[in-house]
Amino acid sequence: MQSPDPGPSDPGTSGPGSSGPATPPPTAPQTAPPASPRRTDPPRRTSSLSRRRIGLVLGAALFAGMLWIGPPAGMERTAWQVAALTGLMALWWVTEALPIAATALLPVALLPVMGAASLHEAAAPYANPLIFLFLGGFLIAEAIQRWNLHQRIALVILGLAGQRPDRLVGGFMLAAAGLSMWVSNTATAALMLPIGLSVLRMVESDRDAPSDHSGTNSGHHTGAALMLGIAFGANIGGMATLIGSPPNALLAAFMADRWGLEVGFLDWMAVALPVALVLLVAAWWVLCRAAFRVPRQGVAGIGALIASRRAALGPMRQAEAGVAVVFVAVALAWVFRPALDAALPGIALSDPAIAMIGALVLFLLPAGGGSGRALLTWEDTARLPWGVLVLVGGGLSLGEAIGTSGLAADLSGAMAGLAAWPGWLLVVAVAAGAMTLSHVTSNTATAATLIPLASALAVTLDMAPLMLTLPVALAASCAFMLPVATPPNAIVFASGHLSVPEMARAGWRLSAVALVLIAAAVVGMGAWGLLPAGG
């Protein structure tokens, strides 16, 4: 799941853990990192406190100044107030002047006070049905982590990768991406890291490891590629499903509220899964062939290491099996919902309802083992990323205010000069903007800020709104170049197996590929009439 933790300081990261009286199932032993990691310095965030203070003051000054000056001629006062709020939230999100989720509460606090919206209008988006889709997904993901099902899945995938370092990088990427479609990207990276370090210890101790022409032992290249493979796989996987990353659900909710267009789970996967798969293959090529020289010779003992970790988990317990059954049932119901609707005409299923039903079942099914507890308890929900739900709700509330206040129409008029630009260039521009902004703030805040603006621009240019909003949502998940851009980037950087220049060297290549791929996919779907305009 790309981002229940969309940025380095996003609220409420969900991770593996447990609570309650039952003893958690055994986990594989944590292997210490290699004896002499290359670099252990954490990513530098210079003058973080000063940046927050400056952002706090600048945001407040901008907001107060705009309200004091008043709207320009021809602009409604309400639209100007919403513009001031948009500027305030954008500045505070980028500088993290307040916790990101706290900034997302500004619409419900300020819109009614300014008279720009009623309390009901400002608060309703925080209970959007897509919020409950995410809540159900978070609960299911928590159960998967609580009973270590995600670790078993990862080890099964890694067991198929073989002993060649380049194939192992691909195996780690596939496992990370597959898990991140359903589980938070932070939890995915935290799970995969110790397994990856164990594998690297064997690779680096291989006395026969060849050196490239620069004299660098290929073990270091493998280490950098493997660490980045974990991070990039976790980031890319969240693009593929509607619950994989908050920008995905935020776009779906915005399209439903603003344009009356339902984007279901299967609809999203039909568009985003092919993009994610191609990008995952491109990421493997960048890491193993372009940015680094990962050897193709097998390393003895890696298969035995993976097998030993699987053996340490023991046989699948009743709790794991129960969670697996619920997870598979929910995923199949999402994918085949149109067929279920046709087969059950008296029942109105929806993706959020399916997610919540699956989550509630987890509170009912026993974990077994004589513990007397269920697969999920309310104490377990303390680890849920509740702040992300607030963040998505705040983005939707701001987007709704931009539309209903008339600000969207004013922005459309201001951007009319862009009509001379070719459509493909506009798609590239908005995707590049989202990709750049997501390197300095959370991808959810990026999407919340840019999706309403991209929608207004699309209306101005007589384009389907998805032509410009879809690339924003997808590109917001493509922050590959800096350690502070996403939690997985920071986690693998702290392992000491790569430097900032090495991450940037691989990241800019993959960012360029992602930009071209997203633009080509969106422009192609638009040309073939596959992007509905909405009502």
XYZ file of C-alpha atoms in Angstrom:
535
model
C 0.000 0.000 0.000
C 1.857 2.996 -1.273
C 1.068 5.388 1.386
C -0.748 5.123 4.506
C 2.495 6.945 5.126
C 2.800 9.081 2.018
C 5.702 11.206 3.142
C 8.533 11.173 5.570
C 6.469 12.659 8.345
C 3.019 11.562 7.365
C 0.689 10.657 10.162
C -0.150 7.319 11.545
C 2.117 4.890 9.820
C 0.896 1.353 10.211
C 3.516 -1.271 10.773
C 3.903 -4.819 11.954
C 3.195 -5.411 15.572
C 0.677 -6.916 17.916
C -1.293 -6.320 21.031
C -3.612 -8.340 23.174
C -3.185 -11.430 25.267
C -2.265 -13.860 22.535
C 1.366 -14.490 21.733
C 2.128 -13.525 18.127
C 3.215 -16.268 15.777
C 6.968 -16.727 15.512
C 8.816 -14.541 13.088
C 12.022 -15.177 11.268
C 15.085 -14.128 13.233
C 16.383 -10.695 12.457
C 19.825 -10.857 10.929
C 22.288 -8.128 11.732
C 23.449 -5.961 8.868
C 26.814 -6.629 7.290
C 29.793 -6.017 9.509
C 31.036 -3.013 7.562
C 28.213 -1.117 5.918
C 29.361 1.526 3.481
C 27.424 4.441 4.880
C 25.359 4.824 7.996
C 24.637 8.541 8.025
C 20.885 9.200 8.000
C 19.432 11.495 5.369
C 20.125 15.115 6.226
C 17.142 17.404 6.721
C 18.866 20.730 7.138
C 17.192 23.402 9.226
C 14.001 21.386 9.544
C 12.805 23.404 12.521
C 13.586 26.685 10.777
C 11.742 25.538 7.681
C 8.669 24.718 9.742
C 8.768 28.053 11.527
C 9.207 29.964 8.286
C 6.377 28.004 6.698
C 4.134 28.661 9.682
C 4.715 32.408 9.509
C 4.575 32.680 5.709
C 1.403 30.620 5.484
C -0.359 32.630 8.160
C 0.829 35.906 6.614
C -0.344 34.870 3.151
C -3.738 33.822 4.471
C -4.262 36.963 6.552
C -2.922 39.230 3.817
C -5.233 37.835 1.158
C -8.256 38.185 3.428
C -7.262 41.759 4.321
C -6.642 42.838 0.713
C -9.866 41.306 -0.534
C -10.723 39.782 -3.905
C -9.761 41.382 -7.218
C -12.439 42.842 -9.442
C -14.750 40.242 -10.904
C -13.965 37.553 -8.331
C -16.419 36.425 -5.691
C -15.411 36.947 -2.082
C -16.028 33.269 -1.288
C -13.729 32.133 -4.094
C -11.001 34.469 -2.815
C -11.355 33.082 0.704
C -10.973 29.534 -0.602
C -7.918 30.647 -2.603
C -6.403 32.019 0.616
C -7.110 28.735 2.391
C -5.581 26.786 -0.507
C -2.388 28.845 -0.306
C -2.211 28.400 3.456
C -2.652 24.621 3.277
C -0.201 24.240 0.397
C 2.516 26.156 2.269
C 1.942 24.303 5.514
C 1.893 20.954 3.746
C 5.141 21.621 1.888
C 6.969 22.985 4.939
C 5.255 20.648 7.437
C 4.609 23.666 9.651
C 1.973 21.554 11.386
C 1.586 17.787 11.247
C 0.235 17.026 7.797
C -3.018 15.556 9.125
C -3.534 18.595 11.362
C -3.271 20.906 8.349
C -5.905 18.746 6.655
C -8.375 19.784 9.384
C -8.241 23.445 8.321
C -11.208 23.228 5.899
C -13.624 22.037 8.573
C -12.256 24.658 10.976
C -12.055 27.715 8.697
C -14.574 27.336 5.873
C -17.626 27.705 8.165
C -16.000 30.571 10.091
C -15.322 32.487 6.860
C -18.817 31.761 5.572
C -17.398 29.967 2.544
C -19.292 26.762 3.373
C -21.581 25.408 6.043
C -20.203 23.082 8.681
C -22.085 20.190 7.078
C -20.642 20.973 3.644
C -17.107 21.278 5.001
C -17.296 18.140 7.156
C -19.136 15.794 4.776
C -16.052 14.916 2.664
C -14.334 13.520 5.760
C -16.966 10.747 5.679
C -16.793 10.146 1.933
C -17.449 6.468 1.042
C -13.869 6.169 -0.235
C -12.668 6.923 3.303
C -14.362 3.702 4.393
C -12.768 1.823 1.508
C -9.411 2.880 2.913
C -10.461 2.111 6.486
C -11.507 -1.402 5.518
C -8.271 -1.869 3.604
C -6.228 -0.652 6.578
C -7.988 -3.092 8.914
C -7.366 -6.034 6.588
C -3.729 -4.956 6.169
C -3.329 -4.752 9.948
C -4.569 -8.337 10.308
C -2.151 -9.473 7.594
C 0.731 -7.871 9.480
C -0.521 -8.983 12.905
C -0.301 -12.646 11.925
C 2.792 -12.348 9.681
C 1.003 -13.458 6.539
C 2.903 -10.791 4.599
C 6.238 -12.307 5.624
C 5.193 -15.750 4.444
C 4.031 -14.333 1.100
C 7.314 -12.449 0.641
C 9.437 -15.508 1.388
C 7.445 -17.652 -1.046
C 8.080 -15.120 -3.824
C 11.768 -14.823 -2.942
C 12.099 -18.598 -2.986
C 11.176 -18.542 -6.671
C 13.855 -15.988 -7.573
C 16.803 -18.367 -7.547
C 20.382 -17.536 -6.524
C 21.490 -15.055 -9.190
C 21.859 -11.551 -7.703
C 20.053 -9.856 -10.598
C 17.115 -12.244 -10.267
C 17.106 -11.753 -6.514
C 16.752 -8.005 -7.034
C 13.756 -8.759 -9.238
C 12.335 -11.115 -6.621
C 12.628 -8.514 -3.876
C 11.015 -5.905 -6.122
C 8.140 -8.213 -7.016
C 7.551 -9.158 -3.383
C 7.662 -5.526 -2.240
C 5.330 -4.372 -5.008
C 2.880 -7.210 -4.417
C 2.688 -6.503 -0.694
C 2.489 -2.735 -1.160
C -0.675 -3.142 -3.215
C -2.414 -4.065 0.047
C -0.088 -3.214 2.969
C 1.562 0.115 3.799
C 4.764 0.792 1.925
C 6.574 1.535 5.184
C 5.628 -1.835 6.672
C 6.614 -3.521 3.409
C 10.066 -1.927 3.374
C 10.588 -2.646 7.080
C 9.726 -6.309 6.494
C 11.911 -6.764 3.416
C 14.978 -4.925 4.746
C 16.302 -7.529 7.234
C 15.761 -10.307 4.695
C 17.637 -8.269 2.108
C 20.509 -7.584 4.505
C 20.865 -11.303 5.188
C 21.070 -11.999 1.470
C 23.611 -9.210 0.969
C 25.795 -10.574 3.710
C 26.135 -13.785 1.714
C 26.739 -11.926 -1.553
C 29.435 -9.700 -0.058
C 31.192 -12.620 1.611
C 31.463 -14.437 -1.721
C 35.215 -14.466 -2.382
C 34.597 -15.030 -6.074
C 32.561 -11.850 -6.528
C 33.875 -10.160 -9.679
C 34.922 -6.541 -9.984
C 33.848 -4.213 -12.759
C 36.167 -1.989 -14.770
C 36.041 0.735 -12.109
C 37.468 -1.599 -9.496
C 34.268 -1.637 -7.461
C 33.334 -5.016 -6.072
C 30.052 -6.146 -7.580
C 28.776 -6.902 -4.090
C 28.391 -3.163 -3.526
C 26.492 -2.773 -6.787
C 24.227 -5.623 -5.728
C 23.709 -4.026 -2.328
C 22.722 -0.657 -3.750
C 20.450 -2.240 -6.356
C 18.778 -4.541 -3.844
C 18.122 -1.787 -1.313
C 16.685 0.503 -3.972
C 14.717 -2.408 -5.405
C 12.930 -2.793 -2.077
C 12.122 0.932 -1.909
C 11.140 1.332 -5.553
C 9.042 -1.843 -5.497
C 7.169 -0.647 -2.407
C 6.538 2.751 -4.009
C 5.446 1.356 -7.380
C 3.172 -1.344 -5.978
C 0.861 1.205 -4.401
C -0.003 2.612 -7.816
C -1.722 -0.600 -8.894
C -4.805 -0.726 -6.650
C -7.368 1.769 -5.462
C -6.350 1.217 -1.824
C -2.641 1.023 -2.595
C -2.002 4.745 -2.230
C -4.141 7.614 -0.890
C -3.843 9.693 -4.108
C -5.626 6.876 -5.961
C -8.647 6.944 -3.679
C -8.527 10.738 -3.484
C -8.835 10.963 -7.263
C -11.661 8.407 -7.308
C -13.570 10.323 -4.641
C -12.987 13.663 -6.374
C -14.270 12.309 -9.686
C -17.371 10.892 -7.995
C -18.173 14.090 -6.084
C -17.253 16.644 -8.740
C -18.139 14.807 -11.942
C -20.460 11.970 -10.922
C -18.031 9.408 -12.326
C -17.534 6.209 -10.317
C -14.039 4.746 -10.455
C -14.309 1.238 -9.034
C -11.601 -1.106 -7.857
C -11.524 -3.029 -11.136
C -11.669 0.204 -13.161
C -8.562 1.479 -11.412
C -6.651 -1.773 -11.767
C -7.444 -1.927 -15.480
C -5.687 1.419 -15.922
C -2.977 1.448 -13.260
C -1.870 -2.183 -12.975
C -0.350 -2.318 -16.494
C 1.458 0.968 -15.827
C 2.818 -0.347 -12.526
C 3.953 -3.640 -14.065
C 5.805 -1.948 -16.924
C 7.358 0.540 -14.497
C 8.455 -2.323 -12.243
C 10.237 -4.022 -15.152
C 11.816 -0.688 -16.104
C 12.965 -0.203 -12.512
C 14.656 -3.615 -12.549
C 16.462 -2.730 -15.779
C 17.568 0.637 -14.387
C 18.912 -0.936 -11.201
C 20.546 -4.049 -12.641
C 21.718 -2.860 -16.052
C 21.839 0.949 -16.275
C 22.663 2.486 -12.882
C 24.539 -0.487 -11.402
C 26.291 -3.608 -12.653
C 24.615 -6.480 -10.860
C 26.286 -9.823 -11.638
C 24.464 -12.779 -13.127
C 26.524 -15.485 -11.435
C 24.700 -17.427 -8.750
C 25.703 -17.171 -5.074
C 25.593 -20.431 -3.151
C 23.544 -20.596 0.016
C 20.925 -17.953 -0.735
C 18.251 -20.537 -1.470
C 19.013 -22.277 1.807
C 18.799 -18.959 3.653
C 15.329 -18.207 2.294
C 14.223 -21.769 3.028
C 15.462 -21.502 6.617
C 13.478 -18.312 7.144
C 10.357 -19.996 5.801
C 10.969 -22.951 8.085
C 11.319 -20.587 11.060
C 7.760 -19.413 10.456
C 6.502 -22.956 10.933
C 3.343 -24.333 9.345
C 0.515 -21.927 8.567
C -1.622 -21.462 11.655
C -5.373 -21.117 11.860
C -5.085 -17.353 12.278
C -2.927 -16.942 9.175
C -5.257 -19.145 7.161
C -8.305 -17.214 8.334
C -6.776 -13.871 7.386
C -5.708 -15.280 4.017
C -9.248 -16.496 3.272
C -10.781 -13.116 4.148
C -8.139 -11.241 2.158
C -8.609 -13.381 -0.959
C -12.404 -13.207 -0.675
C -12.364 -9.406 -0.435
C -9.922 -9.049 -3.341
C -12.021 -11.348 -5.533
C -15.209 -9.502 -4.576
C -13.609 -6.200 -5.598
C -12.474 -7.591 -8.926
C -15.720 -9.403 -9.751
C -18.183 -6.901 -8.270
C -19.948 -6.284 -11.620
C -20.656 -10.018 -11.910
C -21.836 -10.145 -8.295
C -24.170 -7.194 -8.900
C -25.693 -9.031 -11.855
C -26.024 -12.291 -9.915
C -27.479 -10.623 -6.803
C -29.938 -8.006 -8.086
C -31.429 -7.363 -4.656
C -28.088 -6.429 -3.081
C -26.287 -3.157 -3.813
C -22.611 -3.925 -3.345
C -19.916 -1.267 -3.413
C -16.159 -1.372 -2.975
C -16.300 0.376 0.444
C -19.038 -2.003 1.640
C -16.991 -5.036 0.580
C -13.954 -3.679 2.438
C -15.917 -3.011 5.620
C -17.664 -6.407 5.537
C -14.299 -8.130 5.208
C -12.859 -6.059 8.053
C -15.800 -6.793 10.352
C -15.483 -10.518 9.669
C -11.938 -10.315 11.036
C -13.363 -9.112 14.364
C -15.631 -12.192 14.428
C -13.406 -15.087 13.355
C -11.422 -16.760 16.161
C -7.645 -16.799 15.962
C -7.505 -20.317 17.386
C -4.782 -21.765 19.535
C -6.929 -21.505 22.646
C -6.263 -17.771 22.997
C -9.923 -16.819 22.905
C -9.168 -13.760 20.782
C -10.383 -12.858 17.323
C -8.228 -12.340 14.251
C -8.481 -8.614 14.903
C -9.220 -6.778 18.139
C -9.987 -3.134 18.740
C -6.633 -2.772 20.478
C -4.988 -3.684 17.167
C -6.606 -0.662 15.520
C -4.415 1.684 17.564
C -1.727 1.077 14.942
C -3.929 2.113 12.030
C -2.848 5.245 10.121
C -5.881 7.256 11.193
C -4.162 10.464 10.168
C -4.220 9.367 6.542
C -8.020 9.176 6.623
C -8.102 12.755 7.929
C -5.604 13.794 5.260
C -7.709 12.327 2.447
C -10.854 13.892 3.908
C -9.190 17.289 4.139
C -8.060 17.071 0.538
C -11.588 16.214 -0.571
C -13.071 19.040 1.491
C -10.646 21.533 -0.027
C -11.349 20.219 -3.527
C -15.093 20.498 -2.996
C -14.708 24.087 -1.779
C -12.599 24.992 -4.811
C -15.402 23.758 -7.055
C -18.474 25.135 -5.267
C -16.994 28.544 -4.407
C -16.355 29.430 -8.037
C -12.577 29.358 -7.616
C -12.300 26.532 -10.144
C -14.091 28.651 -12.742
C -11.825 31.622 -12.002
C -8.754 29.436 -12.342
C -10.102 28.093 -15.613
C -10.310 31.597 -16.999
C -6.835 32.462 -15.770
C -5.367 29.392 -17.448
C -7.120 29.880 -20.782
C -3.814 30.896 -22.356
C -2.631 27.312 -22.066
C -5.107 26.300 -24.764
C -2.318 26.752 -27.313
C -0.326 23.956 -25.714
C -0.682 20.478 -27.240
C -2.547 18.040 -25.026
C 0.375 15.672 -24.590
C 2.593 18.497 -23.343
C 0.020 19.465 -20.718
C -0.116 15.863 -19.521
C 3.677 15.804 -19.227
C 3.677 19.161 -17.417
C 1.133 18.221 -14.739
C 2.776 14.819 -14.209
C 6.209 16.425 -13.873
C 4.820 18.972 -11.425
C 3.247 16.273 -9.269
C 6.399 14.164 -9.377
C 8.565 17.111 -8.347
C 6.279 18.272 -5.534
C 5.988 14.747 -4.121
C 9.742 14.806 -3.432
C 9.289 17.594 -0.878
C 5.880 16.813 0.629
C 3.601 13.808 0.980
C 2.061 12.335 -2.137
C -1.412 12.755 -0.620
C -0.866 16.459 0.015
C 0.490 16.773 -3.522
C -2.594 15.121 -4.990
C -4.981 17.075 -2.766
C -3.452 20.340 -3.953
C -3.040 19.585 -7.656
C -6.047 17.415 -8.577
C -8.639 20.242 -8.273
C -6.332 22.582 -10.200
C -5.725 19.999 -12.924
C -9.461 19.405 -13.176
C -10.102 23.128 -13.601
C -7.438 23.313 -16.295
C -8.986 20.359 -18.133
C -12.377 22.070 -18.159
C -10.824 25.235 -19.547
C -9.240 23.312 -22.398
C -12.344 21.202 -23.082
C -10.540 18.001 -22.097
C -11.838 15.049 -20.111
C -10.912 15.803 -16.467
C -9.146 12.443 -16.143
C -6.707 13.489 -18.863
C -4.992 15.806 -16.385
C -6.050 14.468 -12.974
C -5.024 10.851 -13.599
C -1.363 11.700 -14.338
C -1.275 13.769 -11.139
C -2.438 10.812 -9.035
C -0.050 8.357 -10.677
C 2.983 10.644 -10.761
C 2.537 11.599 -7.101
C 3.645 8.054 -6.213
C 6.865 8.300 -8.247
C 9.279 9.953 -5.811
C 12.458 7.968 -6.418
C 15.378 10.387 -6.182
C 15.785 11.464 -2.545
C 15.962 9.563 0.754
C 13.460 11.943 2.376
C 10.913 11.609 -0.435
C 9.185 8.483 0.928
C 9.532 6.313 4.045
C 10.813 3.300 2.034
C 13.545 5.480 0.518
C 14.628 6.600 3.985
C 14.491 3.070 5.416
C 16.761 1.522 2.802
C 19.125 4.508 2.786
C 19.709 4.036 6.506
C 21.008 0.521 5.802
C 24.327 2.061 4.737
C 24.474 0.290 1.386
C 24.039 3.336 -0.836
C 24.719 7.052 -0.971
C 22.506 9.967 -1.947
C 24.257 10.311 -5.347
C 23.651 6.619 -6.014
C 19.968 6.951 -5.155
C 19.723 10.040 -7.344
C 21.580 8.289 -10.184
C 19.037 5.491 -10.289
C 16.120 7.699 -9.277
C 16.352 10.256 -12.067
C 16.495 7.512 -14.668
C 13.418 5.806 -13.262
C 11.628 9.147 -12.841
C 12.221 9.911 -16.520
C 10.886 6.493 -17.512
C 7.869 6.950 -15.229
C 7.110 10.371 -16.687
C 7.193 9.072 -20.261
C 5.222 5.948 -19.365
C 2.466 7.779 -17.476
C 2.130 10.433 -20.179
C 2.048 7.838 -22.964
C -0.534 5.723 -21.131
C -2.845 8.662 -20.395
C -2.539 10.213 -23.859
C -3.085 6.810 -25.452
C -6.185 6.099 -23.386
C -7.507 9.563 -24.179
C -6.938 9.072 -27.902
C -8.757 5.728 -27.803
C -11.695 7.190 -25.898
C -11.014 5.143 -22.769
C -11.178 8.087 -20.356
C -14.819 9.044 -19.659
C -15.578 12.714 -19.193
C -18.044 12.330 -16.345
C -21.382 14.011 -15.922
